[in-house]
Coordinates of C-alpha atoms and ligand atoms in Angstrom, one line a residue:
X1 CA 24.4 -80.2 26.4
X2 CA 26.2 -78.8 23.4
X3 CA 23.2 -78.7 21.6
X4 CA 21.4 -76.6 24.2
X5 CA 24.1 -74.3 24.5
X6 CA 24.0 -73.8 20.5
X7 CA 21.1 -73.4 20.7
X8 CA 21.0 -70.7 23.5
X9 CA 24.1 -68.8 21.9
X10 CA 22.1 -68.5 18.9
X11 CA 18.4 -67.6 20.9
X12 CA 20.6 -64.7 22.8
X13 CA 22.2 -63.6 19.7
X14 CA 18.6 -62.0 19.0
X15 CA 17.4 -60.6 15.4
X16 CA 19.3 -62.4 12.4
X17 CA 21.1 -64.7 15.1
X18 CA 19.0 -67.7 13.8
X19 CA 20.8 -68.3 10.6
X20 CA 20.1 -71.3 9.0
X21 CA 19.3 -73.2 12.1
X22 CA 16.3 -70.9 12.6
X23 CA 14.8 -73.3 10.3
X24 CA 14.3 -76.1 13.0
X25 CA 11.1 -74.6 14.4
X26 CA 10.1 -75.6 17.6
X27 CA 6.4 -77.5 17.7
X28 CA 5.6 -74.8 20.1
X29 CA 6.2 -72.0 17.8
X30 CA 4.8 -73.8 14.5
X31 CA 1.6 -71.0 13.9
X32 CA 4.3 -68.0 14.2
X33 CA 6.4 -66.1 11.7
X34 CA 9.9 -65.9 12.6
X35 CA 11.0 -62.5 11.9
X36 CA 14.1 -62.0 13.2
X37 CA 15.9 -65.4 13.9
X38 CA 15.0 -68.3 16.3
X39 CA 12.9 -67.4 19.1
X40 CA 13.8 -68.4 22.8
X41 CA 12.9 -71.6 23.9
X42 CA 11.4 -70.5 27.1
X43 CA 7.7 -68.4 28.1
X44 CA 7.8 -65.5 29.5
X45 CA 5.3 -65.4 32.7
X46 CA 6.0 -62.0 33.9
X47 CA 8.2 -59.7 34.7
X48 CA 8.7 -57.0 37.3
X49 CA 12.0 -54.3 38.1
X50 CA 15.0 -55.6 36.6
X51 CA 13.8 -59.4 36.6
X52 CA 12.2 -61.9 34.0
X53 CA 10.7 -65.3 35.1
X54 CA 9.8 -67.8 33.0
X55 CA 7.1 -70.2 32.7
X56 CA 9.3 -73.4 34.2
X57 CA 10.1 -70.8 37.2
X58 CA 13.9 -69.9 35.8
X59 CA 14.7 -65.7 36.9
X60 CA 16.5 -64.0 34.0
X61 CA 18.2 -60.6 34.7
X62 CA 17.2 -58.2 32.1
X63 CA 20.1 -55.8 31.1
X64 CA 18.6 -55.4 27.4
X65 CA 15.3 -53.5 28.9
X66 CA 13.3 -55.8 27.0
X67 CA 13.7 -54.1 23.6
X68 CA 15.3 -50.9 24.8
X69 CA 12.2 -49.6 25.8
X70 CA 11.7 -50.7 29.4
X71 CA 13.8 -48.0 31.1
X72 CA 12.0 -47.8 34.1
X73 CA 11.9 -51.7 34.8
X74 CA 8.9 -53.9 33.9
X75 CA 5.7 -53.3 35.5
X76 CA 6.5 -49.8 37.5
X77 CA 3.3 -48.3 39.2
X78 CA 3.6 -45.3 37.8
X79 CA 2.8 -47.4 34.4
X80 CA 0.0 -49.8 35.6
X81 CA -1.6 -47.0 37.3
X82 CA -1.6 -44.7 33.7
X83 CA -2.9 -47.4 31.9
X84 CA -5.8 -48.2 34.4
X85 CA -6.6 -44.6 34.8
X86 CA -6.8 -44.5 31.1
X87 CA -8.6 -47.8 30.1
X88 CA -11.4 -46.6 32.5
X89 CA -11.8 -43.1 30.5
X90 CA -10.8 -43.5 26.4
X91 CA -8.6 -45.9 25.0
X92 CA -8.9 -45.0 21.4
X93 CA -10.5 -42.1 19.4
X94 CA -11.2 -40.9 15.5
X95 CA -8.0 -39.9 14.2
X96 CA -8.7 -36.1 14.6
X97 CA -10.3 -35.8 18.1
X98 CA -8.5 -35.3 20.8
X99 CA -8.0 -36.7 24.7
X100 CA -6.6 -34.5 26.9
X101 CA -3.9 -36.5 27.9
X102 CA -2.2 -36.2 23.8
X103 CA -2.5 -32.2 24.2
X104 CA -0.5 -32.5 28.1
X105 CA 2.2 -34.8 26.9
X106 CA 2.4 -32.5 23.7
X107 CA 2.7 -29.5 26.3
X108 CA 4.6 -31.1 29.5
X109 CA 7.5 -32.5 26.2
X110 CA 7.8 -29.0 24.9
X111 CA 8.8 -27.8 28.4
X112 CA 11.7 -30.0 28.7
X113 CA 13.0 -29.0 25.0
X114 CA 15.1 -25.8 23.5
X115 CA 13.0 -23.6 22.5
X116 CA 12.7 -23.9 18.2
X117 CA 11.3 -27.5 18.9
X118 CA 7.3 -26.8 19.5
X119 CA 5.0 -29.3 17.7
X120 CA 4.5 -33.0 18.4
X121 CA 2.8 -35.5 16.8
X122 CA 2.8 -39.2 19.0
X123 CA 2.3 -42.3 16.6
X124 CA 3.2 -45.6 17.6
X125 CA 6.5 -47.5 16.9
X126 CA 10.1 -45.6 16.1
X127 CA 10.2 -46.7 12.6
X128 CA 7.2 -44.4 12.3
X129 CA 7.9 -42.1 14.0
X130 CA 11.0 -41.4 11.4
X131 CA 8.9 -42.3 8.9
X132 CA 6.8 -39.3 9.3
X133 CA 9.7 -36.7 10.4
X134 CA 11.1 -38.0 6.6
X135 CA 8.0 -37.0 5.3
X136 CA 7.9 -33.5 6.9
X137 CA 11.4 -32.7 5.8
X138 CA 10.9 -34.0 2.1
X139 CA 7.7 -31.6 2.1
X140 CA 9.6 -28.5 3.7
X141 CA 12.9 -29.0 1.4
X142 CA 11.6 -29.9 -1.6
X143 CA 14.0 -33.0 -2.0
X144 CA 13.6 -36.2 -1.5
X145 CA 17.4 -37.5 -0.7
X146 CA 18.6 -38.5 2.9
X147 CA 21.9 -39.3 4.7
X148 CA 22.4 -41.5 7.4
X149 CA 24.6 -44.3 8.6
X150 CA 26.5 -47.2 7.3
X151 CA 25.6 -48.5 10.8
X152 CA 22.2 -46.7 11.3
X153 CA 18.7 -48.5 12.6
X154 CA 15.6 -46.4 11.9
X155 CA 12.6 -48.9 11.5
X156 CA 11.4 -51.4 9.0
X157 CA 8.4 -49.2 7.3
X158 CA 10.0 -48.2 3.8
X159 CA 11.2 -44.9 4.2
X160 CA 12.9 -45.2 7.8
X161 CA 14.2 -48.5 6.3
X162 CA 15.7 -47.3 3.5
X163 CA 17.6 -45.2 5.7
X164 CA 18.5 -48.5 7.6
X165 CA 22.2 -49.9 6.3
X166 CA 22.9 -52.0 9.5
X167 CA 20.9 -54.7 8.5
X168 CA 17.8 -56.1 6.4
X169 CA 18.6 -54.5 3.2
X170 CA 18.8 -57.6 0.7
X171 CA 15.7 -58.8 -0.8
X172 CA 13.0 -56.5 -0.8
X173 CA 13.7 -54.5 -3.9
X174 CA 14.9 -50.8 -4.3
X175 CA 15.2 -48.4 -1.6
X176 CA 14.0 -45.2 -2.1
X177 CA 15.8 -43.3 -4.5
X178 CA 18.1 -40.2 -3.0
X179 CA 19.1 -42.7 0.2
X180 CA 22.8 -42.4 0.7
X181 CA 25.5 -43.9 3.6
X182 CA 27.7 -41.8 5.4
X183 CA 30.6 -43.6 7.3
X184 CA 30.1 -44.6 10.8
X185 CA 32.1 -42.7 13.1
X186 CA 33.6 -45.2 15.0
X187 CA 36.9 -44.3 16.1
X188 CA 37.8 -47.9 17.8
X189 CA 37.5 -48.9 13.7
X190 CA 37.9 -45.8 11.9
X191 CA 35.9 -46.6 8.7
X192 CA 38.3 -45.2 6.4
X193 CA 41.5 -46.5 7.6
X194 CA 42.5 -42.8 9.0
X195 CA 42.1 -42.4 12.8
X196 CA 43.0 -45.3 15.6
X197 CA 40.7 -44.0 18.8
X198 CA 40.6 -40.2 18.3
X199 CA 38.3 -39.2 15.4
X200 CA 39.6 -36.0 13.6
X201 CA 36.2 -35.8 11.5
X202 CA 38.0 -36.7 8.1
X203 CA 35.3 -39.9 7.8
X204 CA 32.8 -37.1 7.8
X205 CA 34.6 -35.1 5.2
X206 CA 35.0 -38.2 2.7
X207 CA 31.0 -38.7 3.5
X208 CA 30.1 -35.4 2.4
X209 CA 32.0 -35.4 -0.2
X210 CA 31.0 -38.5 -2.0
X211 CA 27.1 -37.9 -1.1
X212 CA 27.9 -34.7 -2.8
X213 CA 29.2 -36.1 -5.8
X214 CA 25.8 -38.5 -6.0
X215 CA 23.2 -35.7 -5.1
X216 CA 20.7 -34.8 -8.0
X217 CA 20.6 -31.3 -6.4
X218 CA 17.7 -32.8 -4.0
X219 CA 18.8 -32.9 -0.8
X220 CA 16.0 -33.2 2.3
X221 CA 17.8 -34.5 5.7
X222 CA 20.3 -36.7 7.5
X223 CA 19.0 -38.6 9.5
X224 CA 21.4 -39.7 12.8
X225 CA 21.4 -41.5 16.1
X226 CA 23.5 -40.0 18.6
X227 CA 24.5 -42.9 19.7
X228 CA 24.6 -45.5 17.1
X229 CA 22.9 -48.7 18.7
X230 CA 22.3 -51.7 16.2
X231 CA 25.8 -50.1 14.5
X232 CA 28.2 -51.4 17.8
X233 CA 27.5 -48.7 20.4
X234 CA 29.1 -46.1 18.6
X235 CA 28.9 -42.8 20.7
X236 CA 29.2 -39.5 18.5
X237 CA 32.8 -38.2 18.5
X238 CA 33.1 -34.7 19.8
X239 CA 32.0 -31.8 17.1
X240 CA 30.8 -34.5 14.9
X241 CA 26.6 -33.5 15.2
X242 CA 27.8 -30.0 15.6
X243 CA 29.8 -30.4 11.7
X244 CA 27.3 -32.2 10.4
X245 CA 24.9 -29.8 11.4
X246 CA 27.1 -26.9 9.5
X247 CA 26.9 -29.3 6.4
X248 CA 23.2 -29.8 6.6
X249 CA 22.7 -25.8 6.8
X250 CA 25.3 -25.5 3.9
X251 CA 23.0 -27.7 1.3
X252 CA 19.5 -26.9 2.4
X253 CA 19.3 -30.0 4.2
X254 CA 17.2 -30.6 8.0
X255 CA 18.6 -32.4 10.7
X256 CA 16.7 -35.4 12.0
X257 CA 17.9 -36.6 15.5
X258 CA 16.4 -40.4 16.2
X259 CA 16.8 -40.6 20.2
X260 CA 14.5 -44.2 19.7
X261 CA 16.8 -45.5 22.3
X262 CA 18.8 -42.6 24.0
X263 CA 16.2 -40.0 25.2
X264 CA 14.7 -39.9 28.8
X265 CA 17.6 -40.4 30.8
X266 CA 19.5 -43.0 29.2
X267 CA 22.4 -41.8 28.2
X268 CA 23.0 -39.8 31.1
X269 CA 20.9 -36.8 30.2
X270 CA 17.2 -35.9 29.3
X271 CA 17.9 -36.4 25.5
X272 CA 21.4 -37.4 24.2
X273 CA 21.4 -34.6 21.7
X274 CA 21.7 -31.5 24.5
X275 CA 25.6 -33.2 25.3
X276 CA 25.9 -32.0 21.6
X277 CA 25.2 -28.1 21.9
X278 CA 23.4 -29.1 18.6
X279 CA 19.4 -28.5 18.2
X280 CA 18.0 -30.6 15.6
X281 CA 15.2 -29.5 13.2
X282 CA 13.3 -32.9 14.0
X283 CA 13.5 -35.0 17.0
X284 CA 12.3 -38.8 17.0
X285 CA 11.2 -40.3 20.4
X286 CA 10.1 -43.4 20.6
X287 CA 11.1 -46.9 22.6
X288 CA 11.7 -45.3 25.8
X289 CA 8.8 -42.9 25.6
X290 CA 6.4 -45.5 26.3
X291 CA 8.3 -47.5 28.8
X292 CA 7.3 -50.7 26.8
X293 CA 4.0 -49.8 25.1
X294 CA 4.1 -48.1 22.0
X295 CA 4.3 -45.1 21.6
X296 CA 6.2 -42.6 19.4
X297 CA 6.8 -38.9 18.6
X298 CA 8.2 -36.7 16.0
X299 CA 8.8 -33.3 17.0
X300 CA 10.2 -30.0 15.1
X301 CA 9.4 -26.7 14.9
X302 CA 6.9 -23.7 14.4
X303 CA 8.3 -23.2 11.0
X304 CA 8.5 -26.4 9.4
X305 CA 5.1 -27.4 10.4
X306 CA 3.1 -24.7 9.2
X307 CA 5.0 -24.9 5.7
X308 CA 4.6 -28.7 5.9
X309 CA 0.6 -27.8 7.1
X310 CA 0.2 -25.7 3.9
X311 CA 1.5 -27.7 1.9
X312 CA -1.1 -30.3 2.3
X313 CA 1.3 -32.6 5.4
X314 CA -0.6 -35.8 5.8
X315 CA 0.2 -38.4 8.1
X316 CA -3.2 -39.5 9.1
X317 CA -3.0 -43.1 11.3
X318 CA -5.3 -45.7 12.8
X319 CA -3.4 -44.9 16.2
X320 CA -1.8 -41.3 15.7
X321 CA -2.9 -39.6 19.1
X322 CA -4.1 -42.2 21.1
X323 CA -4.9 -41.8 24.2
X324 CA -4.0 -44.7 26.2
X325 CA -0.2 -44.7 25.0
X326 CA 0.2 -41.1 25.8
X327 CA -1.2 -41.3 29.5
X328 CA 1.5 -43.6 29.7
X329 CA 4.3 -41.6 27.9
X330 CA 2.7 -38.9 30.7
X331 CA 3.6 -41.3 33.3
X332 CA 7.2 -42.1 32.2
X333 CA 8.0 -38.4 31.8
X334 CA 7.1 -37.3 35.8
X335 CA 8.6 -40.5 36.7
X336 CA 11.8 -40.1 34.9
X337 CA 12.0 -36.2 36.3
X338 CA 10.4 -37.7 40.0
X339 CA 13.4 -40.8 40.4
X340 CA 16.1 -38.5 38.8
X341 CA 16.7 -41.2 35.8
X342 CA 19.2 -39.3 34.0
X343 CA 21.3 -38.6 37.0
X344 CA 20.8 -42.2 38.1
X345 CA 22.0 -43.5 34.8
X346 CA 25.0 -41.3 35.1
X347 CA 25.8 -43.1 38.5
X348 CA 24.5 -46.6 38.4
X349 CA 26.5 -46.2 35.1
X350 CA 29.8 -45.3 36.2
X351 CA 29.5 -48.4 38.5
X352 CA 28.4 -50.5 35.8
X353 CA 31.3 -48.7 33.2
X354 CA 34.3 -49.5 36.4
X355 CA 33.0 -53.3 36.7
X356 CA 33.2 -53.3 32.8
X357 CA 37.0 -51.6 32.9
X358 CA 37.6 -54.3 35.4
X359 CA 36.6 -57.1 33.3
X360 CA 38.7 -55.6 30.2
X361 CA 41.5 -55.6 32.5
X362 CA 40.9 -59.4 33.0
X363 CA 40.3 -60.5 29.9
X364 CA 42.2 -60.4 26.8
X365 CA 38.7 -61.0 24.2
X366 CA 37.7 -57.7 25.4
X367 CA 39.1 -54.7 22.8
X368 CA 37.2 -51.7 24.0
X369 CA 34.3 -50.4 26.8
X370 CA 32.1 -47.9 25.1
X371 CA 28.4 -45.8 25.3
X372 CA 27.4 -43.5 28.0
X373 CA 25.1 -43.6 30.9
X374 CA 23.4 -47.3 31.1
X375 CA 24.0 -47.8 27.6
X376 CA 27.5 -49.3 27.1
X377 CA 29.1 -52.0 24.8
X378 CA 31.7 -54.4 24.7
X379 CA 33.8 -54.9 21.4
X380 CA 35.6 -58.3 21.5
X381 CA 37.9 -59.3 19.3
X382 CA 40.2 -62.4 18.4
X383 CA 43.1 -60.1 19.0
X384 CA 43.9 -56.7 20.5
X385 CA 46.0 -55.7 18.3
X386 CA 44.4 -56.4 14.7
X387 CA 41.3 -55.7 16.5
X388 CA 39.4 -58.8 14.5
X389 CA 35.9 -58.9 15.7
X390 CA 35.2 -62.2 17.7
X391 CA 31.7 -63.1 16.6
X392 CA 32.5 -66.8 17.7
X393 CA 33.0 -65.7 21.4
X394 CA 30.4 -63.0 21.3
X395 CA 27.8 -65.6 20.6
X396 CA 29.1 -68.2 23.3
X397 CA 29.3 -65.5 25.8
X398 CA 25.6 -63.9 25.3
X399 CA 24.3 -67.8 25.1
X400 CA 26.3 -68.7 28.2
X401 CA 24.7 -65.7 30.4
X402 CA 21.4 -66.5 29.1
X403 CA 21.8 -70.1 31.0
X404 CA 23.4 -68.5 34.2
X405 CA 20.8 -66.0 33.9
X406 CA 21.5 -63.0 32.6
X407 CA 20.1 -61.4 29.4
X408 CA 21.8 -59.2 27.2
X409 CA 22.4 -58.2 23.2
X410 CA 24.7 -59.3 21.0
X411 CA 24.7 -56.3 18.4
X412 CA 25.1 -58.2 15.1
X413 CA 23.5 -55.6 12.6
X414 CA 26.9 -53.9 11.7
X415 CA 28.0 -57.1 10.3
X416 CA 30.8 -57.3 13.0
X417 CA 28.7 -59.6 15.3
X418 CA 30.9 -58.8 18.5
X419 CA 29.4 -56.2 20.4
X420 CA 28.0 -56.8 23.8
X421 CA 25.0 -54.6 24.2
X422 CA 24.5 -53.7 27.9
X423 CA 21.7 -51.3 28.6
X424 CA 19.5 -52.5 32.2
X425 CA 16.7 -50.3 33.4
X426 CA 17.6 -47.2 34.6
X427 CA 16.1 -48.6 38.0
X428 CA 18.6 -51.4 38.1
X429 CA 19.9 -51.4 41.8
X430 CA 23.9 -51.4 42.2
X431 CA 23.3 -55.4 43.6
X432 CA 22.1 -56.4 40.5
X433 CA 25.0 -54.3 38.6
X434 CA 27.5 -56.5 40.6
X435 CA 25.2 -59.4 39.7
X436 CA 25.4 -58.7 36.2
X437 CA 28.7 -58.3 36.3
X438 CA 29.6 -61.5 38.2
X439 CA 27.2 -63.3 35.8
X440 CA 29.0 -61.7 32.4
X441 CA 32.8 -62.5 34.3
X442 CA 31.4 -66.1 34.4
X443 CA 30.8 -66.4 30.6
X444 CA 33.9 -64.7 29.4
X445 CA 35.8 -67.2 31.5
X446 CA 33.4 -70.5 30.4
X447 CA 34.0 -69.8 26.8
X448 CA 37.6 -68.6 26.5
X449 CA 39.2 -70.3 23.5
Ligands
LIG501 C1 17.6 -45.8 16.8 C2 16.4 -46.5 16.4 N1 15.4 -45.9 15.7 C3 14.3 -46.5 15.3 C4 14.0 -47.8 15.6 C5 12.8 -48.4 15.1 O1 11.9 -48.5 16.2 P1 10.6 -49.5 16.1 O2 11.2 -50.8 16.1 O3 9.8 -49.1 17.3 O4 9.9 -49.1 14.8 C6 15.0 -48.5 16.4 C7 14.7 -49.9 16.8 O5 15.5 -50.6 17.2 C8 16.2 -47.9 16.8 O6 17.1 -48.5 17.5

């Protein structure tokens, strides 16, 4: 038993959860690569709303959307019947032609943006996505060097992860020159020692200043998640994008917003960045654009495309402008405006944020309830005070839900290891909330010290 639970903590702690155990393969799994720690010891048969079930007939509630991407639940209608429609016309094209579908979904995305953002181009997976708004703002500046995160997650293609400092940087040789950290602004850990809860801005400050000091006078973008993910559910403190933005403006430099995870309704609004007052000079899309298949965008304006055009911009991709994926990103975009996502994730998530305030009231291992919308984390620590992340617990808990059947993240990219990353469908119905809720309450008990 306390080998299955070991080994169930470690299959819910996801990506880089394995550790050295991950290498005890399974028989089952002896013809795969494990990429990202140990996989889970149970088959996936399908899935449907808010609900897993495995092969052996176990149900599994899924408050991590599958991998962030499945905000309307698995298998909605307004999916299957995209991908049927468009299976039975054209899957897949030359690289330059188009389907109709790519030049609506261009159009019917433009109408729900401010007005400088114009031009799409849809590609397949957030990392490259990123990858090619990189490119465009290397072309249109001149330089080649880019901010972003201590805590960020872009993708794992060598640009957006050389912009990755969460995780994954040890052992593939250099990143690309001109890549440079700015501090996270966590104000629950202030990364400079400054602020306890209430960020004043001064980590951004010291950032600037010491990327300053490194430039070589090249500078291209900064690339930022509103709300950091991978890095511990870090929500953007007020002003922060809108500074940054200044700062950017100051040097020459674009502003690259990476909504991978936020936009379409998940944080509460259509894209995260509009809570901001800040319009970015690039806009990434991806995971929830596709509702779980991939598809991508990158999006900026007038301007920088036709200077990027002339100057020779090439991105050309097996799969850039596909039609299948964007009949689908078609059919996530009138469902999230027909079911009122947004608004929904604003409500189911102000039940979901009380049951978490509840918990936090209850027990002591919880430090701090954080995120927006349906896309909120727990922080756990040893000790409320010192604030000492509890990795140990965060790993029991997320094993022990998995068993009473819940799914959820632990976010162990930031090094800390003790987030709880809570992010159901935006179709989640307030009974599985409470269900959720009941089912975490269970685990924080079980595995109190
Ligand atoms: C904010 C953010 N950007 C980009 C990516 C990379 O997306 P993909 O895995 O589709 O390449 C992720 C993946 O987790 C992410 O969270």
């Amino acid at each position: 038993m306390a080998d299955r639970t070991a080994r169930t903590a470690r299959q819910a702690a996801g990506p880089g959860g394995g550790g050295r155990a991950a290498r005890a393969a399974d028989p089952e799994h002896a013809h795969l690569i494990r990429y990202g720690g140990a996989f889970a010891q149970f088959v996936v048969e399908r899935a449907a709303g808010s609900w897993l079930e495995t092969e052996d007939g176990r149900r599994i509630l899924d408050f991590t959307s599958g991998q962030m991407c499945a905000t309307l639940g698995h298998g909605h209608p307004a999916i299957a019947e995209a991908i049927q429609r468009a299976s039975g016309q054209v899957v897949h094209l030359f690289s330059g032609f188009l389907a109709r579908d790519v030049i609506e979904l261009a159009r019917e995305l433009m109408a729900m943006l401010p007005g400088p953002l114009t031009r799409a181009m849809f590609l397949s997976t957030g990392g490259e996505a990123n990858e090619a708004a990189l490119r465009l703002a290397k072309l249109h500046t001149g330089g080649h060097e880019v901010l972003a995160f201590a805590g960020s997650w872009h993708g794992m293609t060598a640009g957006a992860a050389s912009s990755t400092y969460s995780a994954g940087r040890r052992g593939y040789g250099p990143a690309l020159p001109g890549t440079m950290a700015l501090p996270t602004p966590n104000p629950y850990r202030c990364p400079i020692a400054h602020c306890r809860d209430r960020c004043d801005l001064t980590c951004l400050e010291a950032g600037i200043a010491l990327t300053d000091a490194q430039s070589v006078g090249a500078p291209a973008a900064a690339i930022i998640e509103p709300i950091l993910s991978a890095g511990g559910i870090v929500p953007l403190p007020d002003g922060y994008l809108a500074r940054l933005k200044r700062h950017c403006e100051q040097r020459g430099m674009l502003l690259i917003i990476d909504e991978a995870q936020t936009a379409l309704g998940r944080a509460g609004a259509m894209f995260a960045f509009e809570q901001h007052d800040v319009v970015p000079d690039l806009l990434t899309l991806s995971k929830t654009l596709g509702g779980g298949l991939p598809l991508s965008a990158t999006i900026t304006t007038d301007e920088i495309e036709s200077d990027a055009v002339a100057k020779g911009f090439l991105h050309f991709t097996s799969h850039v402008s596909d039609p299948l994926p964007a009949a689908v990103g078609r059919a996530v975009l009138s469902t999230v405006i027909a079911e009122d996502l947004a608004l929904r994730a604003t409500s189911i998530g102000a039940r979901l944020r009380a049951g978490l305030a509840e918990l936090h009231d209850r027990h002591e291992g919880i430090g701090d309830v954080r995120g927006a919308g349906l896309m909120l984390g727990l922080d756990l620590v040893r000790d409320r005070d010192t604030r000492e992340p509890d990795e140990r617990y965060g790993t029991a808990v997320t094993g022990r839900c998995l068993e009473l059947g819940l799914s959820l993240n632990i976010v162990k990219f930031a090094g800390l290891g003790s987030v709880l990353r809570i992010a159901p469908p935006l179709t989640v119905s307030p009974g599985e909330i409470d269900l959720g809720l009941q089912i975490l309450d269970q685990a924080l008990t079980d595995c109190r010290r």
